[in-house]
mmCIF file of C-alpha atoms in Angstrom:
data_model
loop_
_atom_site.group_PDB
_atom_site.id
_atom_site.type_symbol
_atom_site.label_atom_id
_atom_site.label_comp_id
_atom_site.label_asym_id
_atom_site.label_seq_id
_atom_site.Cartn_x
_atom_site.Cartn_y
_atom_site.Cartn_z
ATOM 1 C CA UNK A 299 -49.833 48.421 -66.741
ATOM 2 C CA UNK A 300 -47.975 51.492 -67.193
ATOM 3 C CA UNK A 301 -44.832 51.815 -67.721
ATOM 4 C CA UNK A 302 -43.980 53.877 -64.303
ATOM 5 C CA UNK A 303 -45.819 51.514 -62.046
ATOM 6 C CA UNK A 304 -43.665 48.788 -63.666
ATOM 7 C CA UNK A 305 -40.717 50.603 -62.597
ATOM 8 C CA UNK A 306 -41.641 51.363 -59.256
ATOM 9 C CA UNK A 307 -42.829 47.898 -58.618
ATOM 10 C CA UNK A 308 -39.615 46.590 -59.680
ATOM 11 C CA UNK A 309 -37.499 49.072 -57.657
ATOM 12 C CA UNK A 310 -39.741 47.499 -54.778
ATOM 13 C CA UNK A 311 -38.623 44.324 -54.821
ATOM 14 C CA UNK A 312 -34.633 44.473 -55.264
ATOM 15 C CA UNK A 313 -33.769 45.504 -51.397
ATOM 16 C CA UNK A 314 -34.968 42.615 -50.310
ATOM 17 C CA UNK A 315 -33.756 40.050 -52.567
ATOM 18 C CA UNK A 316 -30.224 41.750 -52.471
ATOM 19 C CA UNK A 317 -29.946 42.325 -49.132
ATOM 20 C CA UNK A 318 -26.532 40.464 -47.086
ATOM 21 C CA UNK A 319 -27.502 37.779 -44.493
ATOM 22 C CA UNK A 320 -24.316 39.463 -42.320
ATOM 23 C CA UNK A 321 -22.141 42.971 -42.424
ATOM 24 C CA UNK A 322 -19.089 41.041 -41.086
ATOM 25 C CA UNK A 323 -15.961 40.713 -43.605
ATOM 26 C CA UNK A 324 -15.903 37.326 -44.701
ATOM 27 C CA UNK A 325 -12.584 34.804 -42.643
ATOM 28 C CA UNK A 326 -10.554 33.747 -45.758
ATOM 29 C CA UNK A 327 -7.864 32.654 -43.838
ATOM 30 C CA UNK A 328 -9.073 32.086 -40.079
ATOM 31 C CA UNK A 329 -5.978 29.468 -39.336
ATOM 32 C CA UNK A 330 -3.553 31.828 -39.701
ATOM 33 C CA UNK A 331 -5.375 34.137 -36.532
ATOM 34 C CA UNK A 332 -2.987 33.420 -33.290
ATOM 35 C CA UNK A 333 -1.309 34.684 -30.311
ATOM 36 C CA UNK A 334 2.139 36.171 -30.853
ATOM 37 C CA UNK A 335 3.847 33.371 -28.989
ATOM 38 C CA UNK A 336 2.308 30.801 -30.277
ATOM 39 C CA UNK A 337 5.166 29.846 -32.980
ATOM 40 C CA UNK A 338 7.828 29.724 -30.010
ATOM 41 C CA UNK A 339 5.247 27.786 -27.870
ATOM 42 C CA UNK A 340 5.328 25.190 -30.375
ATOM 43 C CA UNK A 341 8.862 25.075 -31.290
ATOM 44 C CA UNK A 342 8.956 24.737 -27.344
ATOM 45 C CA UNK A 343 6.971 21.906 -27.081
ATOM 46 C CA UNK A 344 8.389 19.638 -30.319
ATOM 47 C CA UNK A 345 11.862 20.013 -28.654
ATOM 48 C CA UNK A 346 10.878 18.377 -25.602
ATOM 49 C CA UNK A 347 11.466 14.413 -25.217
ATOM 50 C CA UNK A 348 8.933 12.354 -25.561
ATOM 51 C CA UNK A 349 7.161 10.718 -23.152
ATOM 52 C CA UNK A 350 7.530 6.792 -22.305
ATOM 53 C CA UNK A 351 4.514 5.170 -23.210
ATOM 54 C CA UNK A 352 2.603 3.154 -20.561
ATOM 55 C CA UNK A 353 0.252 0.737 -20.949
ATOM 56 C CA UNK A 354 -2.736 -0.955 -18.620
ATOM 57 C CA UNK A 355 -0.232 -2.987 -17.437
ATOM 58 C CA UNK A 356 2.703 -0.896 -16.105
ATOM 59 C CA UNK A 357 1.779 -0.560 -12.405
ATOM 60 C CA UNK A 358 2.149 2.374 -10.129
ATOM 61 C CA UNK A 359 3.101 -0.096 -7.550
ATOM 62 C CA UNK A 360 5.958 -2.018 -8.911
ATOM 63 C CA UNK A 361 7.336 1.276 -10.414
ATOM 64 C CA UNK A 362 9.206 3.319 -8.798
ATOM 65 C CA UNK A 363 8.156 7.128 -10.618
ATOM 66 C CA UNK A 364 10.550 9.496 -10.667
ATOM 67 C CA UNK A 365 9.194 12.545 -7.933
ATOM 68 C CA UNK A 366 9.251 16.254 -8.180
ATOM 69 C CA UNK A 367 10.084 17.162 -4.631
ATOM 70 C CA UNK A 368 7.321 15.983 -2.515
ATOM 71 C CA UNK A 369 5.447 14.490 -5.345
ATOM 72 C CA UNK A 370 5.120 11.919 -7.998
ATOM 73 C CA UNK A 371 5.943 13.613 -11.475
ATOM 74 C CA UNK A 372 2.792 13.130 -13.759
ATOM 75 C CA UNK A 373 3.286 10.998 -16.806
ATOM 76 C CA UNK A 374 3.678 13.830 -19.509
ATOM 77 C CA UNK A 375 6.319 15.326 -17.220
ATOM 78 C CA UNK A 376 8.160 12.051 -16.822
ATOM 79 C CA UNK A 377 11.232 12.739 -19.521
ATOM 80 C CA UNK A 378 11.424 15.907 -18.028
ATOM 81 C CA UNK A 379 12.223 15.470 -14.501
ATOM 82 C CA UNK A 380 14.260 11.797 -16.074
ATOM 83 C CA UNK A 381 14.846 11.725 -19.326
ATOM 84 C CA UNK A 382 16.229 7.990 -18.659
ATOM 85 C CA UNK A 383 13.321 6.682 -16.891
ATOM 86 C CA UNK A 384 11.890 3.172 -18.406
ATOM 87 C CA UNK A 385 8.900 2.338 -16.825
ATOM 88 C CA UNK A 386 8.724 -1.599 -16.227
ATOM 89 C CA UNK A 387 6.170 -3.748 -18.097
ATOM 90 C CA UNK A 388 4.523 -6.578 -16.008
ATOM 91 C CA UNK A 389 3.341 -7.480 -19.564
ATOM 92 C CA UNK A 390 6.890 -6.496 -21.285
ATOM 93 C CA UNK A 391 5.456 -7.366 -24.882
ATOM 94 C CA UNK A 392 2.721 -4.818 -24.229
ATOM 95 C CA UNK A 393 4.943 -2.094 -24.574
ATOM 96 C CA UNK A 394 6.694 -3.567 -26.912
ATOM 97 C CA UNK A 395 4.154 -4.059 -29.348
ATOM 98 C CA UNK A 396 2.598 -1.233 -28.391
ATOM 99 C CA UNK A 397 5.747 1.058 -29.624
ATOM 100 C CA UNK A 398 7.054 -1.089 -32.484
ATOM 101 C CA UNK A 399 9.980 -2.158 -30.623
ATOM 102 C CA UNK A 400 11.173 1.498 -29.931
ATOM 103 C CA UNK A 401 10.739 1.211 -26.185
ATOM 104 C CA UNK A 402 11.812 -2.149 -23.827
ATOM 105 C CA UNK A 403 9.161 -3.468 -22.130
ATOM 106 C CA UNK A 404 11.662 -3.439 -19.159
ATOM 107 C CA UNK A 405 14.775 -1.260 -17.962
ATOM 108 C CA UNK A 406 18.499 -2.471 -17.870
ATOM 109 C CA UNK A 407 19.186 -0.574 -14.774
ATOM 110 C CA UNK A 408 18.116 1.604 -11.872
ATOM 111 C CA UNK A 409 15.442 0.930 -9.563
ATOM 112 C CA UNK A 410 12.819 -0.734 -11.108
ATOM 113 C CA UNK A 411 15.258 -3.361 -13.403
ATOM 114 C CA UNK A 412 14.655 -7.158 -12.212
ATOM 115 C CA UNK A 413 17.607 -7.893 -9.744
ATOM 116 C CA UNK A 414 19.652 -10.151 -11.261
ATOM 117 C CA UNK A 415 20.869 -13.547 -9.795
ATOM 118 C CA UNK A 416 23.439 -12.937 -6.804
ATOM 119 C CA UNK A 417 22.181 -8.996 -6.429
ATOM 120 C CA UNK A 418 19.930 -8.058 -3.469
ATOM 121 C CA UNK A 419 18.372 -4.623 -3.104
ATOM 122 C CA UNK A 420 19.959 -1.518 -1.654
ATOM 123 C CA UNK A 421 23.251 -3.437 -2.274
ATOM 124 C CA UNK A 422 25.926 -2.239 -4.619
ATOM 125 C CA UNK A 423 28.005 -5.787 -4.593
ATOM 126 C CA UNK A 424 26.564 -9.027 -6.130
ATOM 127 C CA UNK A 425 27.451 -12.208 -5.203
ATOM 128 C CA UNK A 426 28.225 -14.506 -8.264
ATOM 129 C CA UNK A 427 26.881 -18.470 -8.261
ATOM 130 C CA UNK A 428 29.729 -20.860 -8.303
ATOM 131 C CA UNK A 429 29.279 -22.779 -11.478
ATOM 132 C CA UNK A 430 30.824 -26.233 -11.733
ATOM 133 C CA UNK A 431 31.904 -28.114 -15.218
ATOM 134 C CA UNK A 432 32.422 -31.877 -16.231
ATOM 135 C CA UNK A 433 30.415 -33.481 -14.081
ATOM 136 C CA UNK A 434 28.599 -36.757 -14.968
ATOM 137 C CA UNK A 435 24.439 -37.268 -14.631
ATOM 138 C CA UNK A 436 24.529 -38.760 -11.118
ATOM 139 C CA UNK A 437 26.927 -36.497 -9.519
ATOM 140 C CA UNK A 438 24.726 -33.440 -10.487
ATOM 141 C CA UNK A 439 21.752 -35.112 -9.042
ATOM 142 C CA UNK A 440 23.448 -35.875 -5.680
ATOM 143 C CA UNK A 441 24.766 -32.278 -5.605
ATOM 144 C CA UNK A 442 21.114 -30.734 -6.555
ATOM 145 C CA UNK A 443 19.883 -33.180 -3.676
ATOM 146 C CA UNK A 444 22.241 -31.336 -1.298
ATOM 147 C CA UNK A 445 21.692 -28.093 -2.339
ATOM 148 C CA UNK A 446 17.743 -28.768 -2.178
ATOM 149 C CA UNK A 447 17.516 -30.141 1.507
ATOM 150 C CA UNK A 448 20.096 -27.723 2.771
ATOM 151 C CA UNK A 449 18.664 -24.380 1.914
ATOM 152 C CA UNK A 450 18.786 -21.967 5.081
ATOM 153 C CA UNK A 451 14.753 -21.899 5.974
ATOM 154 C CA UNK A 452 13.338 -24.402 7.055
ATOM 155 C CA UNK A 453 10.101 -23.739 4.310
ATOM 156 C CA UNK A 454 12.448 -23.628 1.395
ATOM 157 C CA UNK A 455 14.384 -26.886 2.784
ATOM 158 C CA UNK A 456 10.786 -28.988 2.885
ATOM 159 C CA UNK A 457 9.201 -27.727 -0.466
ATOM 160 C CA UNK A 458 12.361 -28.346 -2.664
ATOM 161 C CA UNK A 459 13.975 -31.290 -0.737
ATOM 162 C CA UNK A 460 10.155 -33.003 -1.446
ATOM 163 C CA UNK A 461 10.396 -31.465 -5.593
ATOM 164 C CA UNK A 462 13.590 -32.695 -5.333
ATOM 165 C CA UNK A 463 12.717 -36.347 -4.273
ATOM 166 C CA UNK A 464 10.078 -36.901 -6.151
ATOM 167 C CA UNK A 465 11.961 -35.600 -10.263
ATOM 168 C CA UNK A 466 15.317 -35.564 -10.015
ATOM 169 C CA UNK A 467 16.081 -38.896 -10.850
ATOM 170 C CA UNK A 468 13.607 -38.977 -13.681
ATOM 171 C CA UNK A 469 14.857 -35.208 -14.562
ATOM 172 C CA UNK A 470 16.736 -35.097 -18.167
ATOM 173 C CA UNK A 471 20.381 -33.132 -18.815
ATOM 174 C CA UNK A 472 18.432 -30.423 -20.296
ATOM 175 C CA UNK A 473 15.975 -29.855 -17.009
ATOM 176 C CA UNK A 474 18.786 -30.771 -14.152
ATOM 177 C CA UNK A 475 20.659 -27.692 -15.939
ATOM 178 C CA UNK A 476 17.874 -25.473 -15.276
ATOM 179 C CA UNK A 477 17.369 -26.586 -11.773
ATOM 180 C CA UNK A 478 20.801 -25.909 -11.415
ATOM 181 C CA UNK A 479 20.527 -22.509 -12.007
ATOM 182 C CA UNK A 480 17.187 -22.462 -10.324
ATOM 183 C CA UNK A 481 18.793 -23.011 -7.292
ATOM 184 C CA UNK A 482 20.889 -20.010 -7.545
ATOM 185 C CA UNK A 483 17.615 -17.577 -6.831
ATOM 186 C CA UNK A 484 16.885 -16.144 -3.325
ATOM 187 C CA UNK A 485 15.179 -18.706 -1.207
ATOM 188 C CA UNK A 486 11.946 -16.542 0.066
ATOM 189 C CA UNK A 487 11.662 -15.655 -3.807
ATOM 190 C CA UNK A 488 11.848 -19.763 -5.003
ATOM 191 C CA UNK A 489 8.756 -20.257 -2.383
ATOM 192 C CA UNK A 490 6.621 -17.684 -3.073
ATOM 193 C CA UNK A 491 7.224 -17.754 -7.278
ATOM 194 C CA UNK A 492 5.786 -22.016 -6.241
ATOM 195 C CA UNK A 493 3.105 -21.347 -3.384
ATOM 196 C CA UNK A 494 1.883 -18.072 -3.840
ATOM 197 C CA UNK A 495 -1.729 -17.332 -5.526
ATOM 198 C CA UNK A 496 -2.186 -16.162 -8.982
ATOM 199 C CA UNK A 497 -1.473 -12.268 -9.747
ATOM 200 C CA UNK A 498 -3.803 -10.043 -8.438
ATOM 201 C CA UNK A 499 -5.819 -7.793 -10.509
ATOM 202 C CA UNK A 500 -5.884 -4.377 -11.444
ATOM 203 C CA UNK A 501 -8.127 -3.827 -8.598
ATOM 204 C CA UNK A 502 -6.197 -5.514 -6.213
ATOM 205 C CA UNK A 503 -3.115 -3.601 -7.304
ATOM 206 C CA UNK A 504 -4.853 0.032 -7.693
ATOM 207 C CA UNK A 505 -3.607 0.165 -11.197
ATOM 208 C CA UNK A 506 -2.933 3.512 -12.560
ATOM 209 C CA UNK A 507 -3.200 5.132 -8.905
ATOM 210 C CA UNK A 508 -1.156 5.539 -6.119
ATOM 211 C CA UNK A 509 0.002 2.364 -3.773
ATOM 212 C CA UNK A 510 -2.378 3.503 -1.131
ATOM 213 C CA UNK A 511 -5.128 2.914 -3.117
ATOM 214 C CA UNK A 512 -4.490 -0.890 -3.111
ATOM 215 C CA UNK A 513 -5.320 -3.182 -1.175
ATOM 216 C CA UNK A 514 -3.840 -4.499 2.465
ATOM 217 C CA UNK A 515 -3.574 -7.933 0.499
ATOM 218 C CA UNK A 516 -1.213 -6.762 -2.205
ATOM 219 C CA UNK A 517 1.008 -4.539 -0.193
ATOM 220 C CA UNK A 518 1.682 -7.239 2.154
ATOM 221 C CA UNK A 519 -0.150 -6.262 5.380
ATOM 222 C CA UNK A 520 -2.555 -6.657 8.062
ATOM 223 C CA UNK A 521 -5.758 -8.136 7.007
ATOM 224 C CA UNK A 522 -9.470 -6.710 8.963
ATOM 225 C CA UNK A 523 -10.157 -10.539 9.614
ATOM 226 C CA UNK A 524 -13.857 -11.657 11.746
ATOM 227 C CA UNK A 525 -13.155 -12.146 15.505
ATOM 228 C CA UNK A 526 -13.639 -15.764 15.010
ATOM 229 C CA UNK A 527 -13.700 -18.383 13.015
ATOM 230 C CA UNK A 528 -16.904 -19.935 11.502
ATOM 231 C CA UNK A 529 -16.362 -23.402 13.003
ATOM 232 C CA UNK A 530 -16.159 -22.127 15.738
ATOM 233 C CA UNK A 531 -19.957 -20.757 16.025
ATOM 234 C CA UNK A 532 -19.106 -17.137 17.755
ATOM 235 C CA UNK A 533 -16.406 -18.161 20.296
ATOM 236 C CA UNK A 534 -13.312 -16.650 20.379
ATOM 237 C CA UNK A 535 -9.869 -17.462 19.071
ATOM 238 C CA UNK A 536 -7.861 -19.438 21.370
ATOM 239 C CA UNK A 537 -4.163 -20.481 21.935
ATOM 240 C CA UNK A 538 -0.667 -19.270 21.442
ATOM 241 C CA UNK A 539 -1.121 -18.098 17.894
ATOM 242 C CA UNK A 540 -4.835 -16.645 18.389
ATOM 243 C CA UNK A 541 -3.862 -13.197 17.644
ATOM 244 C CA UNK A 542 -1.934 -13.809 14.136
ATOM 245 C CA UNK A 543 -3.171 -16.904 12.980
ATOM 246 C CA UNK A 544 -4.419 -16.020 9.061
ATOM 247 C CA UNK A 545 -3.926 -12.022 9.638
ATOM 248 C CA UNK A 546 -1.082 -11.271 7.313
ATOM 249 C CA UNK A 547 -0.526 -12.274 3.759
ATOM 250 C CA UNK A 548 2.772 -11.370 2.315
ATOM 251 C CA UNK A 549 2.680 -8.643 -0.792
ATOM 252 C CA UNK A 550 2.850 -10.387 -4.426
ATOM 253 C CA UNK A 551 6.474 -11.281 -5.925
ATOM 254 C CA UNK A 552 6.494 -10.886 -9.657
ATOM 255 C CA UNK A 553 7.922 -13.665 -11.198
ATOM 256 C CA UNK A 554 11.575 -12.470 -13.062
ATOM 257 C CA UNK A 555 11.319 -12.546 -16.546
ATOM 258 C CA UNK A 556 13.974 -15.346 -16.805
ATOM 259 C CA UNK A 557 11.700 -17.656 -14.913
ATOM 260 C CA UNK A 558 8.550 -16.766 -16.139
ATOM 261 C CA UNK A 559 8.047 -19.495 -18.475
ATOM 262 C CA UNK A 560 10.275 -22.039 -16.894
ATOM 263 C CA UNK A 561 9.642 -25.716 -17.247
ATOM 264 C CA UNK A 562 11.553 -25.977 -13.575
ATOM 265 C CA UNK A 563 8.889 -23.679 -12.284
ATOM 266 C CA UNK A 564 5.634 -25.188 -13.745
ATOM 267 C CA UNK A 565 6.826 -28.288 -12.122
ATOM 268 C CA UNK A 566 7.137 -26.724 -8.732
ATOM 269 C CA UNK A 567 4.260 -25.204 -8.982
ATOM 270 C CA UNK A 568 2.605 -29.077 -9.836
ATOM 271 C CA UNK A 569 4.202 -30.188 -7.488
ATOM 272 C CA UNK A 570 3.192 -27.708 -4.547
ATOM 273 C CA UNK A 571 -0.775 -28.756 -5.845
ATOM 274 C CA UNK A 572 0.211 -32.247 -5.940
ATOM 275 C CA UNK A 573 0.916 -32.371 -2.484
ATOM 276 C CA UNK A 574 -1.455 -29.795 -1.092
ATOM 277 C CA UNK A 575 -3.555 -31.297 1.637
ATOM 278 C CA UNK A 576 -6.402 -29.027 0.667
ATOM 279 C CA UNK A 577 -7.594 -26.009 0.723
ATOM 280 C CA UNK A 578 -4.156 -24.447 -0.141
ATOM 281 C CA UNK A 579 -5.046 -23.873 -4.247
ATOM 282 C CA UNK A 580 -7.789 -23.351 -5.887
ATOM 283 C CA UNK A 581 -7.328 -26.377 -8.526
ATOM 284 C CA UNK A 582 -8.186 -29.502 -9.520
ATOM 285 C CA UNK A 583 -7.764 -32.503 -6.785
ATOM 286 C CA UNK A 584 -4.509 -34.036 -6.462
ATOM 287 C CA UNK A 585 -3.332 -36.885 -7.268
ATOM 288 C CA UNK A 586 -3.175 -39.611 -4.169
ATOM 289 C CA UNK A 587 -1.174 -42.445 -6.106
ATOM 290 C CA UNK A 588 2.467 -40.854 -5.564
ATOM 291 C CA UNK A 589 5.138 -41.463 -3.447
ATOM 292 C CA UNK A 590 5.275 -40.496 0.175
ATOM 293 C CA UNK A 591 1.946 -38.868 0.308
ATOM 294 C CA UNK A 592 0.997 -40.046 3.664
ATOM 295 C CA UNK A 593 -2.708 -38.961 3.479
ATOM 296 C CA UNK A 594 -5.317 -40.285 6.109
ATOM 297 C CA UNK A 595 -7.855 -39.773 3.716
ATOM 298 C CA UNK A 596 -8.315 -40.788 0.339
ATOM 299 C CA UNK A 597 -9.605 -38.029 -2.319
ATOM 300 C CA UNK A 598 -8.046 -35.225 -0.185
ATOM 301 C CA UNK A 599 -5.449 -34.373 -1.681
ATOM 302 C CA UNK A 600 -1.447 -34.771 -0.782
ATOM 303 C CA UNK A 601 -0.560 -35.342 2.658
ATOM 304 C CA UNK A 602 1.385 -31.683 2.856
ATOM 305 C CA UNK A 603 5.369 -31.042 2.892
ATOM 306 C CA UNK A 604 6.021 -31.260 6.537
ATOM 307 C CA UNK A 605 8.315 -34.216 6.459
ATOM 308 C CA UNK A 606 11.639 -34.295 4.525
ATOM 309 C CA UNK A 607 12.547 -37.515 2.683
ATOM 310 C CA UNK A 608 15.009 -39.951 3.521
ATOM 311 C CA UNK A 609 18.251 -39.322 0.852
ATOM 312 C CA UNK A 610 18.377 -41.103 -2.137
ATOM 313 C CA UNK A 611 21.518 -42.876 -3.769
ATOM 314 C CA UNK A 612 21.497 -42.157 -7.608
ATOM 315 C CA UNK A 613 24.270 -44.475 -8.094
ATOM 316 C CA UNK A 614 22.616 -47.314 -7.032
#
């Protein structure tokens, strides 16, 4: 081959293995390519407060949110409209795990801290327990007695006159204490913490939405019951009560944290089952060998807590 052609050949072939995949000026340094506000914009949003942290179980319902006019503030606007606001944990150790301890799982104050003992909602006085000293094992337990049959409602006066009956006098120091300042609570709050059901669920309590998304059950109102019983095979409901009979179901009462793993309470709450003439919780059968139980039929259950006791003497 000549020498020309060789030339010419070669000359060929070099456009198209030199030739750029793009024209475009290579991005060195794309990250540094923003809008001219951007710097401000962030400096803007690192000053801001942060926002409380919420887990699964901080409830919409049991929290009051702070509101923007006619509206709930979202949650990454919370610290804004309160920088103070502490949502409360039905789970407090969520939130405190959660956050390594930087957040309470609870607030101290404002409207949704646990009323203390003596406070009542919407009131800016508390009334303080009278607390007595030097008083020997036998003179508490007639006093607790008292205090247990002579409640104000006549549902608190049956269900703790009945606890009281049946433990006190087997009760140590340690647990009459307790009961002692058990006794201090509210008395609709004492029999719904011992009779009421189990917590209801997420579902049932429209977690992470708005109250209206709940249930009738869990904010305490009317029930869409059947015409009729099923015992009754399609008649109508008869009597005085017809009309309300089973149609409301009061809302949930959290239990206080102070209470939530009380001895005094678990033993209520025994005690309640124990004497349950059926139907009433979903547990295990009661016992029928205790005292008072005045069953008709064996294997039942307890025979209810519609009679109070006769007093007992401790000192005898």
């Amino acid at each position: 081959m000549s020498l020309q052609r060789l030339i010419v050949r070669v000359g060929r072939a070099t456009p198209h293995t030199s030739r750029l995949l793009h024209t475009s000026i290579p991005r060195y340094y794309a990250n540094e390519r923003m809008h001219d506000t951007t710097p401000e914009w962030r400096e803007k949003q690192k000053s801001k407060p942060l926002g409380p942290h919420m887990t699964n179980t901080n409830s919409t319902i049991s929290n009051e949110m702070p509101s923007v006019g006619a509206d709930k503030a979202p949650p990454e606007l919370l610290t804004s409209v309160d920088p103070d606001f502490v949502p409360k944990d039905s789970v407090p150790e969520n939130t405190e795990r959660m956050t390594g301890g930087t957040q309470k799982g609870a607030p101290e104050d404002g409207a949704n801290a646990e009323l203390d003992v003596g406070e009542m909602e919407g009131a800016k006085f508390k009334v303080e327990p009278l607390r007595r000293t030097g008083e020997d094992g036998n003179t508490i337990r007639a006093r607790l007695l008292y205090q247990s049959r002579k409640r104000g409602t006549l549902e608190s006066d049956l269900l703790l006159s009945t606890f009281a009956d049946a433990n006190l006098s087997t009760m140590s120091m340690k647990q009459l204490q307790q009961y002692d300042l058990f006794l201090d609570e509210n008395d609709w709050d004492i029999y719904y913490w011992a009779t009421q059901e189990p917590a209801p669920t997420s579902h049932e309590t429209a977690e992470g939405g708005g109250p209206d998304m709940s249930t009738p059950a869990a904010r305490g109102k009317e029930m869409k019951i059947p015409e009729t019983d099923a015992w009754r095979k399609g008649a109508p409901r008869s009597g005085e009560w017809a009309q309300t009979v089973g149609t409301f179901k009061p809302a949930y009462r959290p239990v206080p944290a102070r209470w939530k793993n009380s001895e005094i309470l678990a033993m209520l709450r025994k005690h309640v089952i124990d004497r349950s003439a059926g139907g009433v919780h979903e547990e295990p059968m009661a016992q029928v060998d205790g005292k008072g139980l005045a069953q008709g039929v064996r294997g039942i259950g307890g025979g209810g807590l519609g009679r109070m006791p006769e007093v007992q003497n401790f000192d005898v």
